[in-house]
Short mmCIF file of C-alpha atoms in Angstrom, two decimals:
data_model
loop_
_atom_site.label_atom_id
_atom_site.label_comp_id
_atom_site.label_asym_id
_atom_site.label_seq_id
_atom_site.Cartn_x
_atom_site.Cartn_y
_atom_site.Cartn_z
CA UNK J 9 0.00 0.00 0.00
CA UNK J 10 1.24 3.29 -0.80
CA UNK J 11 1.03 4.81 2.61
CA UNK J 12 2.58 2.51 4.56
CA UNK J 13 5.49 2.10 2.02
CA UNK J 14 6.05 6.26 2.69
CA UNK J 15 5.84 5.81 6.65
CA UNK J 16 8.43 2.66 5.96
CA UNK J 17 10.45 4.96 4.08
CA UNK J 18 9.83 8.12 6.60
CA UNK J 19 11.04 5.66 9.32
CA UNK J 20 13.66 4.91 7.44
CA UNK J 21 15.21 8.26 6.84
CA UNK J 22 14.74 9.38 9.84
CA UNK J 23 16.91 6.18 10.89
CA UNK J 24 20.21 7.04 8.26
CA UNK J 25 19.46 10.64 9.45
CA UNK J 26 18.86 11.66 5.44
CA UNK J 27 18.82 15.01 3.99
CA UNK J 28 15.92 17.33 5.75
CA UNK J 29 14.64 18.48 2.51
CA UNK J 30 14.09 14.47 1.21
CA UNK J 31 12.67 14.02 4.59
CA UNK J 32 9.95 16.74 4.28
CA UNK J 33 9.17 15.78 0.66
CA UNK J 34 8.36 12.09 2.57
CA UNK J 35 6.28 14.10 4.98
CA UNK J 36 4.34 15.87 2.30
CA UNK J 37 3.63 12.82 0.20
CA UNK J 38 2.31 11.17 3.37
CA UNK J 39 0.12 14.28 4.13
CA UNK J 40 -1.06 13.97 0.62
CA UNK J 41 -2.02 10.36 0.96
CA UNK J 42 -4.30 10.78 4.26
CA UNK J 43 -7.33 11.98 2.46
CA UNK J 44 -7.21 9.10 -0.10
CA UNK J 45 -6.85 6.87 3.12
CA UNK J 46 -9.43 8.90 5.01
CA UNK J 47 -12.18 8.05 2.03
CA UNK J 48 -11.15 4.90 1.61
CA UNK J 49 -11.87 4.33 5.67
CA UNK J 50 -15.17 5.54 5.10
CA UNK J 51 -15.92 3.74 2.09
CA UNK J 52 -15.29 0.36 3.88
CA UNK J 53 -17.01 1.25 7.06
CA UNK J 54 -20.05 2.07 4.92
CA UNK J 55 -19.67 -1.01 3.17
CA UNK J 56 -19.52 -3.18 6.33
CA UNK J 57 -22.23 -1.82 7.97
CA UNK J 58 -24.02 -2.24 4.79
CA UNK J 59 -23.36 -5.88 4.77
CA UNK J 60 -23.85 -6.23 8.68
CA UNK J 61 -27.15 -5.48 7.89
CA UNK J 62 -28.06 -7.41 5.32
CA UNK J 63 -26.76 -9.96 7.61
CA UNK J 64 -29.01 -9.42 10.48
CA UNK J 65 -32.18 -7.88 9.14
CA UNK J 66 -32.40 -10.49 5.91
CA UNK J 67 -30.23 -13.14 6.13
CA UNK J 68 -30.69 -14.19 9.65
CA UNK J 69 -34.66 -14.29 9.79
CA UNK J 70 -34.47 -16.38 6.36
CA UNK J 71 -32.36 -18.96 8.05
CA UNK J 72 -34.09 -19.43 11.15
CA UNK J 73 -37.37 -19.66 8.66
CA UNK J 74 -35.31 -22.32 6.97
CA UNK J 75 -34.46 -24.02 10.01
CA UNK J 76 -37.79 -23.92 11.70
CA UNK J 77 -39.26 -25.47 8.50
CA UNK J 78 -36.87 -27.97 8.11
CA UNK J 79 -37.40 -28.91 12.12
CA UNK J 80 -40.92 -29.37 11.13
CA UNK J 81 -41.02 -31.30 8.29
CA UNK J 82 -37.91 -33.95 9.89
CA UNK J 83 -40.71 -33.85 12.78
CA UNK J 84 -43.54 -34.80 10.48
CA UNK J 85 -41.31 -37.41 8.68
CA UNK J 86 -40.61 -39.22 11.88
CA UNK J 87 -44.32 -39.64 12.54
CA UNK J 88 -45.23 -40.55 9.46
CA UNK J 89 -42.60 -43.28 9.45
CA UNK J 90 -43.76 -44.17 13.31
CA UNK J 91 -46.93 -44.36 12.03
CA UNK J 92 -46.13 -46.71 9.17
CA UNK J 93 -43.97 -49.04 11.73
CA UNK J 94 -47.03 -49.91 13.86
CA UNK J 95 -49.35 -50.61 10.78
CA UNK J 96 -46.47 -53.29 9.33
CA UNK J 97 -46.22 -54.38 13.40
CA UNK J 98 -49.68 -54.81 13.76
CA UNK J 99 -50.44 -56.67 9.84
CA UNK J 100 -47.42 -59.18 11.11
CA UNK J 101 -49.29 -60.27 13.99
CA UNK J 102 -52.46 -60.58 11.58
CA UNK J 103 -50.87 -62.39 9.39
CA UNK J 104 -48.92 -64.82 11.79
CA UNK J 105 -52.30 -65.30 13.51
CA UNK J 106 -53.83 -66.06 10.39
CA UNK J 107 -52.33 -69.85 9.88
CA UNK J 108 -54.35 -71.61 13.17
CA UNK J 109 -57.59 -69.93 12.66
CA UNK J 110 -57.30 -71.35 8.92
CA UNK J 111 -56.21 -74.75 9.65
CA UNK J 112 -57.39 -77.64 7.81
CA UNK J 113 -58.73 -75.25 4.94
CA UNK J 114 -57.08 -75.10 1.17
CA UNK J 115 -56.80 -72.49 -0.55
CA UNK J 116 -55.63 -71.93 -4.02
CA UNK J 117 -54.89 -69.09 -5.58
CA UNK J 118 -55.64 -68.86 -9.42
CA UNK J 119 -52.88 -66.28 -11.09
CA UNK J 120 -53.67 -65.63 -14.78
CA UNK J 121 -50.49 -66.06 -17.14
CA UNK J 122 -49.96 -62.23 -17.16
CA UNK J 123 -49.53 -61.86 -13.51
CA UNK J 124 -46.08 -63.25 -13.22
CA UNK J 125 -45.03 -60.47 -15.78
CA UNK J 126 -47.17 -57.74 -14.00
CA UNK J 127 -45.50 -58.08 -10.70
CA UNK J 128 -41.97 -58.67 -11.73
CA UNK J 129 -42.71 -55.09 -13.98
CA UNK J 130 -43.99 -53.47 -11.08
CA UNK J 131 -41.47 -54.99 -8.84
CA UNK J 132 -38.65 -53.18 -11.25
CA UNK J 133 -40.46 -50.46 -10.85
CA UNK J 134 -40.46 -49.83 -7.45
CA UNK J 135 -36.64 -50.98 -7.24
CA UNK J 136 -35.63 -48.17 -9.79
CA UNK J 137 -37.57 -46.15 -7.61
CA UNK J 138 -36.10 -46.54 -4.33
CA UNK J 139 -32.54 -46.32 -5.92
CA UNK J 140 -33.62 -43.24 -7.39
CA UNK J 141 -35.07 -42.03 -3.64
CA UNK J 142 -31.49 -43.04 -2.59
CA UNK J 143 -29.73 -41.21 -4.91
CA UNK J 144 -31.43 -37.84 -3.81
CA UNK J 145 -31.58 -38.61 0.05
CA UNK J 146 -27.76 -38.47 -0.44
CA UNK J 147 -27.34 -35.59 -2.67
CA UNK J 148 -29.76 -33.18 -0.06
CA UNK J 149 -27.43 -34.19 2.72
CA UNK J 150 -24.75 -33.65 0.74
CA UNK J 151 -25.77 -30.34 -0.64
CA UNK J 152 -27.37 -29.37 2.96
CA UNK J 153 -24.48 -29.78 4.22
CA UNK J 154 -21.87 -27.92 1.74
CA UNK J 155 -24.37 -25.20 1.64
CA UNK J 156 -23.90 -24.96 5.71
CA UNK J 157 -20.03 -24.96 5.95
CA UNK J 158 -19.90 -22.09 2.86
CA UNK J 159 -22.01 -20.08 4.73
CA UNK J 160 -20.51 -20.49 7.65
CA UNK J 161 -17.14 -19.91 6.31
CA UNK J 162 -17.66 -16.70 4.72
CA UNK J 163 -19.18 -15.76 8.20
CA UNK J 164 -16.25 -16.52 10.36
CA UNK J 165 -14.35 -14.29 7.79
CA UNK J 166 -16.30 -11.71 10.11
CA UNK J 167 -14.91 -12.83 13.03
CA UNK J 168 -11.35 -12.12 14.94
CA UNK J 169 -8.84 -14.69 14.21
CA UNK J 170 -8.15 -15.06 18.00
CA UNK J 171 -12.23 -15.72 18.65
CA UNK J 172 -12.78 -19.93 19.86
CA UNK J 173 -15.75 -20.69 17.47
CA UNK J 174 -15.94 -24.16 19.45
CA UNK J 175 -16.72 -22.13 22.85
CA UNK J 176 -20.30 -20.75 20.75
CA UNK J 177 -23.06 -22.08 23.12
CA UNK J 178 -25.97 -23.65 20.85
CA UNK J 179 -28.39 -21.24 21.70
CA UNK J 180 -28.76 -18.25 20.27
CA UNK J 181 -30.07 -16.29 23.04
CA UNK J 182 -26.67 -17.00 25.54
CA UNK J 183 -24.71 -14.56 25.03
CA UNK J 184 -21.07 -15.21 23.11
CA UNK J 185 -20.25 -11.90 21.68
CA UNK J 186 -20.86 -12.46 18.64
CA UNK J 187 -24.31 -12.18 16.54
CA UNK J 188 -26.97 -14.95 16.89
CA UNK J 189 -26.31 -15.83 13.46
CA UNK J 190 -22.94 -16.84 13.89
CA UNK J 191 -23.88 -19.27 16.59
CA UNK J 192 -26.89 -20.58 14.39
CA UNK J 193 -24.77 -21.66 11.24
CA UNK J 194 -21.94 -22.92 13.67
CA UNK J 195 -23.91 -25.20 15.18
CA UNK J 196 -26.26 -25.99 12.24
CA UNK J 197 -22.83 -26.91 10.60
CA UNK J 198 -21.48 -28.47 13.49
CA UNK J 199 -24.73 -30.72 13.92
CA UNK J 200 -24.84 -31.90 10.13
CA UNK J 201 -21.26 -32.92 10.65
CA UNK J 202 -22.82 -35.46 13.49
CA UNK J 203 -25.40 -36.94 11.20
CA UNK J 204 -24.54 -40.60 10.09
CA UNK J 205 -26.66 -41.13 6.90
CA UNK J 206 -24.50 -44.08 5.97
CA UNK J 207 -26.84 -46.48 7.56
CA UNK J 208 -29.68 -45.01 6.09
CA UNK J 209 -28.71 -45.27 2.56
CA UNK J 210 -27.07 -48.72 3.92
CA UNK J 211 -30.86 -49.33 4.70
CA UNK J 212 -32.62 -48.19 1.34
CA UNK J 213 -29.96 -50.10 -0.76
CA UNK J 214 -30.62 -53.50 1.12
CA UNK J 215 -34.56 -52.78 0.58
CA UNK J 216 -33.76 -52.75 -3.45
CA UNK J 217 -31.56 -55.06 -3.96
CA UNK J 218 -34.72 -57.06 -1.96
CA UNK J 219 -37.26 -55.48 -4.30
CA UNK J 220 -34.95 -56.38 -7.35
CA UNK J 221 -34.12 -60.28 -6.38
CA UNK J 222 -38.69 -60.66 -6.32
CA UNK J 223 -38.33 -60.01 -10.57
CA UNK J 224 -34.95 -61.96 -10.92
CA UNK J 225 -36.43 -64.93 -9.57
#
């Protein structure tokens, strides 16, 4: 920068005790360079407070709108799955009920010759399905969670480089010194970093390759 390279070189001659009239030509270059520096101070304040406002005013309440909704909706996931776990709970127990109270009686089941081809279709069906229900459980989690650690890096550009960012309590509300918004990325990121979805997608690729072996037979 051109100011500090004049106060290096002010320093400087002041150090080899130079000629006084080189030294006041320093002087007056510096002098002449405080204005430019004085504008440019202002310019960047303005600009910062400019974008600590965005920050606070718009991008905070859109997060926490994000957050809420995505609460909500992992909330009504869980009880629709719950839900579905006690129906298939309760149809096993039908069905394993079902062999004494229908002993002694035959049944037979007439399947037409298009039936065999019907299910195996439908069964391929549903397998490409599910793989394709895989494919874009992993890619949200994966984009969720990119889209969590780039915000939250260009955030902690904001921050001192002495500040602990692992000492940020989880609520926003406790007080850290630093903007609630900072803590709510932080530990948004730090909590996406904690979920396992291996098992899940573990899970959904067992239930295709089970799908997929019904037509193969």
């Amino acid at each position: 920068m051109a100011y500090e390279k004049k106060c290096k070189q002010l320093r400087d001659q002041d150090v080899k005790g130079e000629d006084p009239s080189s030294v006041d030509k320093t002087r007056t270059a510096i002098r002449d360079l405080q204005p430019q520096m004085n504008v440019s101070i202002h310019s960047v304040d303005a600009v910062s407070k400019r974008i600590e406002t965005l920050r606070d005013e718009e991008l905070q309440p859109q997060l926490l709108e994000l957050v809420q909704g995505l609460s909500r909706m992992w909330h009504a996931m869980a009880e629709g799955h719950q839900l579905q776990k006690r129906t298939l709970d309760e149809a096993k127990i039908l069905l394993a009920g079902m062999p004494s109270k229908l002993s002694g009686t035959k049944k037979y089941t007439v399947m037409s010759p298009s039936s065999p081809h019907r299910l195996a279709h439908s069964a391929a069906n549903l397998e490409m399905e599910l793989r394709n229900w895989r494919a874009c459980f992993e890619s949200w989690i994966v984009s969720q969670r990119s889209y969590v650690h780039a915000l939250t890096g260009w955030l902690l550009r904001c921050v001192r480089s002495d500040a602990d960012t692992s000492k940020l309590p989880f609520s926003p509300r406790r007080s850290s010194g630093a903007p609630p918004i900072f803590t709510i990325c932080i530990q948004w990121s730090r909590f996406l970093d904690t979920v396992l979805e291996a098992p899940v997608l573990e899970g959904l690729d067992f239930f295709a390759a089970g799908v997929g072996s019904l037509y193969a037979q």
